[in-house]
Each structure stands twice: as structure tokens, then as C-alpha cells.
Amino acid sequence: MTLWREVRLVAGKDLRIEARSRVTIQQVLPFGLIVLLLFAFALDPDRGVLRRVAPGLFWVTVLLSALLAVSRSFGIEADNGARDGLRLSGLDGPALFLGKALAVVVELLALEVVLAACIVVLYWVELNTLFPLVLATLAATVGVAATGTLYGVLAAGLRVRETLVPVLLLPVVAPVLLGATRAWEAAIDGVPSDAWPWVGLLGVFALLFTAIGMLAFGPLLEEA
């Protein structure tokens, strides 16, 4: 079985479970919408401020939602000995890592489409330059998913994983929050030249943690 076939197998399994349970739709998405609505109500008297802080609020919401998605990704493996099934499946560690990270990427991208629409409507934001904005979003999403999957398996065997993952993950993804926010600000302002350095930073971050995850996921899963 080739690597990419194994990746599709693992990602498809996670996505089918999510499609049946509808946790992302019923819990993660409403959580993200509520966060954006709360900020919209809080800052509504000054729409100029609301528009300026929209990129930062968007990515803070995405990161908080990603914590729920990552916790869910490893929570489903804790039931009925599913984690032992992964160990005994014969699938390579890199394939397991990429498959679970890919499933989180798909879930986050679907969430981001809805949240971006809410940003446009609630925060009076015009997305003037889409190409760097889309690339920044893809790179940031891959970086968050790769980092979350890596730290998720690190804490998978612990009883305190729900509280440990945010403590471990949020400081590490601070560059993603900074880079994605700055790239979105430049894209919204119609200055794509200012966005490209941040897109590059996000791409390097995503590649780095994807490589680390492919190397470390298998041994970490054995220890979980």
C-alpha cells in the first residue's frame, strides 16, 4: 500500500466519523460563530475599529476552534481501543500523521469559509486581494493542523489532554497567528506585496512541523 493511499485511508476514516457524529457542525462551528458575534457586539459602536481588528479576531477564532477539532481527532481514538487498532494496523507513522492532519485541515477549511463569510457580513470587510489571502489561509491551516496533530498525539495517553493540548499548542502556533493576521491585513488593504513575506513564513512553519510530525508521530503513538 502506497503512502498516499494510506493517508487517504486514515483521513477518510476520520472524516466519515465526523460526518456521522456531526460534532464539527453542531459544536465547533457554533462555537466559532458565537465568538465572532460576541466581538461584533462588543466593537459595533466603532466599525472602523471592527474592520481593522477583523483579521486578528478571525484567526484567534480559528485557533480556538482548532483546539476543539484536534481534541476531537484524538478523542475518537480513545474509545473501544481504537488507538491500539491504529498501532496494530501496520500503517506507517508518516501516513497516520498525514492522514489525521489532512482530516483536520479539511474540517478547518470548511469552518474558515463560513467564518470568512461572517467576517465580511458582520465586520464590513472587503476581501480585495484574494490570491495571497487564500495562500496564507492554506499555509496557516496546514501549520495549525500539523502542529495540533503532533501535540495531540503527545498528550493522547494522558487524562489531562483536554487542558494540556491548549497549553502546549497555543505558544507554538503564535507565529501562525501573527503571520496569518498580517497577511490578511495586507490582502484586505489591497497591498499584496506586504503579504508575501508573511505567506513565506507560514509556508516554512507548515513544512517544518509537517516534517517533524512525519518523523515523530509513530514513536509518540507507541508511547501514548
Short mmCIF file of C-alpha atoms in Angstrom, two decimals:
data_model
loop_
_atom_site.label_atom_id
_atom_site.label_comp_id
_atom_site.label_asym_id
_atom_site.label_seq_id
_atom_site.Cartn_x
_atom_site.Cartn_y
_atom_site.Cartn_z
CA MET A 1 0.00 0.00 0.00
CA THR A 2 1.48 3.35 -1.03
CA LEU A 3 1.93 6.24 1.36
CA TRP A 4 -0.77 8.41 -0.17
CA ARG A 5 -3.26 5.57 -0.24
CA GLU A 6 -2.66 5.06 3.48
CA VAL A 7 -3.05 8.82 4.04
CA ARG A 8 -6.40 8.81 2.22
CA LEU A 9 -7.49 5.78 4.23
CA VAL A 10 -6.79 7.44 7.60
CA ALA A 11 -8.19 10.83 6.57
CA GLY A 12 -11.30 9.21 5.11
CA LYS A 13 -11.87 7.27 8.32
CA ASP A 14 -11.71 10.42 10.47
CA LEU A 15 -13.89 12.42 8.10
CA ARG A 16 -16.53 9.67 7.93
CA ILE A 17 -16.67 9.59 11.72
CA GLU A 18 -17.12 13.36 11.79
CA ALA A 19 -19.79 13.22 9.09
CA ARG A 20 -21.77 10.72 11.14
CA SER A 21 -21.32 12.38 14.52
CA ARG A 22 -21.66 15.97 13.18
CA VAL A 23 -19.56 17.29 16.05
CA THR A 24 -17.89 19.88 13.82
CA ILE A 25 -21.24 21.21 12.60
CA GLN A 26 -23.04 21.05 15.92
CA GLN A 27 -20.25 22.18 18.27
CA VAL A 28 -17.12 23.60 16.61
CA LEU A 29 -18.90 25.77 14.03
CA PRO A 30 -21.42 27.28 16.50
CA PHE A 31 -18.53 28.00 18.88
CA GLY A 32 -16.65 29.94 16.18
CA LEU A 33 -19.76 31.88 15.16
CA ILE A 34 -20.54 32.81 18.76
CA VAL A 35 -17.01 34.14 19.29
CA LEU A 36 -17.26 36.35 16.19
CA LEU A 37 -20.72 37.56 17.19
CA LEU A 38 -19.54 38.47 20.67
CA PHE A 39 -16.70 40.57 19.27
CA ALA A 40 -19.07 42.15 16.74
CA PHE A 41 -21.46 43.22 19.50
CA ALA A 42 -18.62 44.44 21.71
CA LEU A 43 -17.00 46.59 18.98
CA ASP A 44 -20.08 47.54 16.96
CA PRO A 45 -20.12 51.22 18.04
CA ASP A 46 -16.91 51.80 16.07
CA ARG A 47 -16.98 49.97 12.73
CA GLY A 48 -13.57 51.36 11.81
CA VAL A 49 -12.01 49.51 14.73
CA LEU A 50 -14.05 46.42 13.89
CA ARG A 51 -12.69 46.34 10.35
CA ARG A 52 -9.09 46.86 11.48
CA VAL A 53 -9.14 44.06 14.03
CA ALA A 54 -11.12 41.62 11.85
CA PRO A 55 -8.07 39.59 10.66
CA GLY A 56 -6.82 39.07 14.20
CA LEU A 57 -10.25 38.12 15.51
CA PHE A 58 -10.72 35.71 12.61
CA TRP A 59 -7.50 33.83 13.33
CA VAL A 60 -8.00 33.81 17.09
CA THR A 61 -11.37 32.19 16.44
CA VAL A 62 -9.81 29.67 14.05
CA LEU A 63 -7.12 28.73 16.58
CA LEU A 64 -9.65 28.27 19.37
CA SER A 65 -11.81 26.15 17.07
CA ALA A 66 -8.74 24.16 16.03
CA LEU A 67 -8.22 23.16 19.67
CA LEU A 68 -11.66 21.57 19.66
CA ALA A 69 -11.01 19.85 16.33
CA VAL A 70 -7.66 18.42 17.48
CA SER A 71 -9.10 17.23 20.78
CA ARG A 72 -11.92 15.56 18.88
CA SER A 73 -9.47 13.96 16.43
CA PHE A 74 -7.72 12.09 19.25
CA GLY A 75 -10.76 11.71 21.45
CA ILE A 76 -12.33 9.33 18.91
CA GLU A 77 -9.23 7.12 19.17
CA ALA A 78 -9.64 6.75 22.93
CA ASP A 79 -12.89 4.76 22.63
CA ASN A 80 -13.13 0.99 22.16
CA GLY A 81 -9.36 0.52 21.91
CA ALA A 82 -9.15 2.39 18.62
CA ARG A 83 -5.66 3.66 19.44
CA ASP A 84 -4.45 0.08 19.80
CA GLY A 85 -6.06 -0.65 16.46
CA LEU A 86 -4.00 2.10 14.88
CA ARG A 87 -0.82 0.66 16.36
CA LEU A 88 -1.64 -2.81 15.05
CA SER A 89 -2.89 -1.66 11.65
CA GLY A 90 0.54 -1.87 10.04
CA LEU A 91 0.21 1.67 8.68
CA ASP A 92 3.35 3.79 8.69
CA GLY A 93 3.71 6.60 11.22
CA PRO A 94 4.07 9.27 8.50
CA ALA A 95 0.87 8.05 6.83
CA LEU A 96 -1.03 8.14 10.13
CA PHE A 97 0.22 11.64 10.83
CA LEU A 98 -0.56 13.00 7.38
CA GLY A 99 -3.97 11.34 7.33
CA LYS A 100 -5.08 12.74 10.67
CA ALA A 101 -3.62 16.16 9.86
CA LEU A 102 -5.37 16.15 6.47
CA ALA A 103 -8.72 15.43 8.12
CA VAL A 104 -8.18 18.39 10.49
CA VAL A 105 -7.20 20.60 7.52
CA VAL A 106 -10.43 19.73 5.68
CA GLU A 107 -12.53 20.45 8.77
CA LEU A 108 -10.78 23.76 9.43
CA LEU A 109 -11.04 24.90 5.80
CA ALA A 110 -14.79 24.26 5.84
CA LEU A 111 -15.02 26.21 9.09
CA GLU A 112 -12.91 29.07 7.71
CA VAL A 113 -15.14 29.51 4.67
CA VAL A 114 -18.14 30.08 6.94
CA LEU A 115 -16.20 32.32 9.33
CA ALA A 116 -14.81 34.40 6.44
CA ALA A 117 -18.35 34.97 5.17
CA CYS A 118 -19.35 36.12 8.66
CA ILE A 119 -16.34 38.45 8.77
CA VAL A 120 -17.44 40.05 5.50
CA VAL A 121 -21.04 40.50 6.68
CA LEU A 122 -20.56 41.39 10.35
CA TYR A 123 -17.29 43.31 10.22
CA TRP A 124 -17.82 45.21 6.96
CA VAL A 125 -14.64 43.76 5.46
CA GLU A 126 -13.89 43.73 1.72
CA LEU A 127 -11.56 40.96 0.55
CA ASN A 128 -9.75 42.94 -2.13
CA THR A 129 -6.78 40.69 -2.95
CA LEU A 130 -7.77 37.04 -2.82
CA PHE A 131 -4.67 35.19 -4.09
CA PRO A 132 -2.25 35.93 -1.22
CA LEU A 133 -5.15 35.70 1.22
CA VAL A 134 -6.01 32.19 0.03
CA LEU A 135 -2.37 31.06 0.08
CA ALA A 136 -1.88 32.46 3.57
CA THR A 137 -5.03 30.69 4.73
CA LEU A 138 -3.93 27.34 3.27
CA ALA A 139 -0.42 27.59 4.72
CA ALA A 140 -1.68 28.70 8.13
CA THR A 141 -4.29 25.94 8.21
CA VAL A 142 -1.73 23.27 7.34
CA GLY A 143 0.62 24.64 10.00
CA VAL A 144 -2.06 24.62 12.69
CA ALA A 145 -3.27 21.13 11.72
CA ALA A 146 0.26 19.67 11.62
CA THR A 147 1.22 21.22 14.97
CA GLY A 148 -2.07 20.24 16.57
CA THR A 149 -1.77 16.65 15.37
CA LEU A 150 1.78 16.41 16.68
CA TYR A 151 0.93 17.79 20.12
CA GLY A 152 -2.35 15.90 20.14
CA VAL A 153 -0.61 12.52 19.95
CA LEU A 154 1.94 13.71 22.51
CA ALA A 155 -0.87 14.23 25.04
CA ALA A 156 -3.16 11.46 23.77
CA GLY A 157 -2.45 8.97 26.54
CA LEU A 158 -2.85 11.47 29.37
CA ARG A 159 -6.03 12.08 31.33
CA VAL A 160 -5.44 15.82 31.22
CA ARG A 161 -5.08 16.01 27.41
CA GLU A 162 -8.07 18.38 27.07
CA THR A 163 -6.27 21.02 29.15
CA LEU A 164 -2.69 20.09 28.21
CA VAL A 165 -3.09 20.46 24.43
CA PRO A 166 -4.02 24.19 24.59
CA VAL A 167 -1.14 24.89 26.98
CA LEU A 168 1.34 23.17 24.64
CA LEU A 169 -0.13 24.26 21.32
CA LEU A 170 -1.02 27.94 21.65
CA PRO A 171 2.51 29.26 22.36
CA VAL A 172 3.91 27.23 19.44
CA VAL A 173 1.37 28.50 16.90
CA ALA A 174 1.90 32.14 17.88
CA PRO A 175 3.91 32.70 14.64
CA VAL A 176 0.91 31.41 12.67
CA LEU A 177 -1.41 33.86 14.40
CA LEU A 178 1.00 36.72 13.71
CA GLY A 179 1.79 35.78 10.10
CA ALA A 180 -1.76 34.96 9.08
CA THR A 181 -3.11 38.14 10.66
CA ARG A 182 -0.52 40.33 8.92
CA ALA A 183 -1.07 38.59 5.58
CA TRP A 184 -4.83 39.08 5.86
CA GLU A 185 -4.38 42.73 6.79
CA ALA A 186 -2.24 43.34 3.70
CA ALA A 187 -4.66 41.46 1.46
CA ILE A 188 -7.67 43.33 2.82
CA ASP A 189 -5.88 46.66 2.38
CA GLY A 190 -5.07 45.74 -1.23
CA VAL A 191 -1.29 45.68 -0.72
CA PRO A 192 -0.29 42.13 -1.75
CA SER A 193 3.43 42.93 -1.73
CA ASP A 194 3.25 43.26 2.06
CA ALA A 195 1.51 39.88 2.36
CA TRP A 196 4.08 37.72 0.57
CA PRO A 197 6.79 37.72 3.31
CA TRP A 198 4.18 36.53 5.80
CA VAL A 199 2.93 33.88 3.37
CA GLY A 200 6.53 32.66 3.12
CA LEU A 201 6.83 32.50 6.91
CA LEU A 202 3.61 30.50 7.13
CA GLY A 203 4.82 28.12 4.43
CA VAL A 204 8.11 27.49 6.23
CA PHE A 205 6.26 26.87 9.51
CA ALA A 206 3.89 24.41 7.84
CA LEU A 207 6.71 22.49 6.13
CA LEU A 208 8.79 22.38 9.32
CA PHE A 209 6.08 20.94 11.54
CA THR A 210 4.85 18.59 8.84
CA ALA A 211 8.36 17.14 8.56
CA ILE A 212 8.75 16.90 12.34
CA GLY A 213 5.34 15.26 12.65
CA MET A 214 6.10 12.66 9.99
CA LEU A 215 9.27 11.67 11.84
CA ALA A 216 7.93 11.77 15.40
CA PHE A 217 4.30 10.63 15.14
CA GLY A 218 4.98 6.88 15.04
CA PRO A 219 7.22 6.75 18.14
CA LEU A 220 4.90 9.12 20.03
CA LEU A 221 1.89 6.96 19.17
CA GLU A 222 3.68 3.87 20.52
CA GLU A 223 4.31 5.69 23.80
CA ALA A 224 0.77 7.12 24.09
#
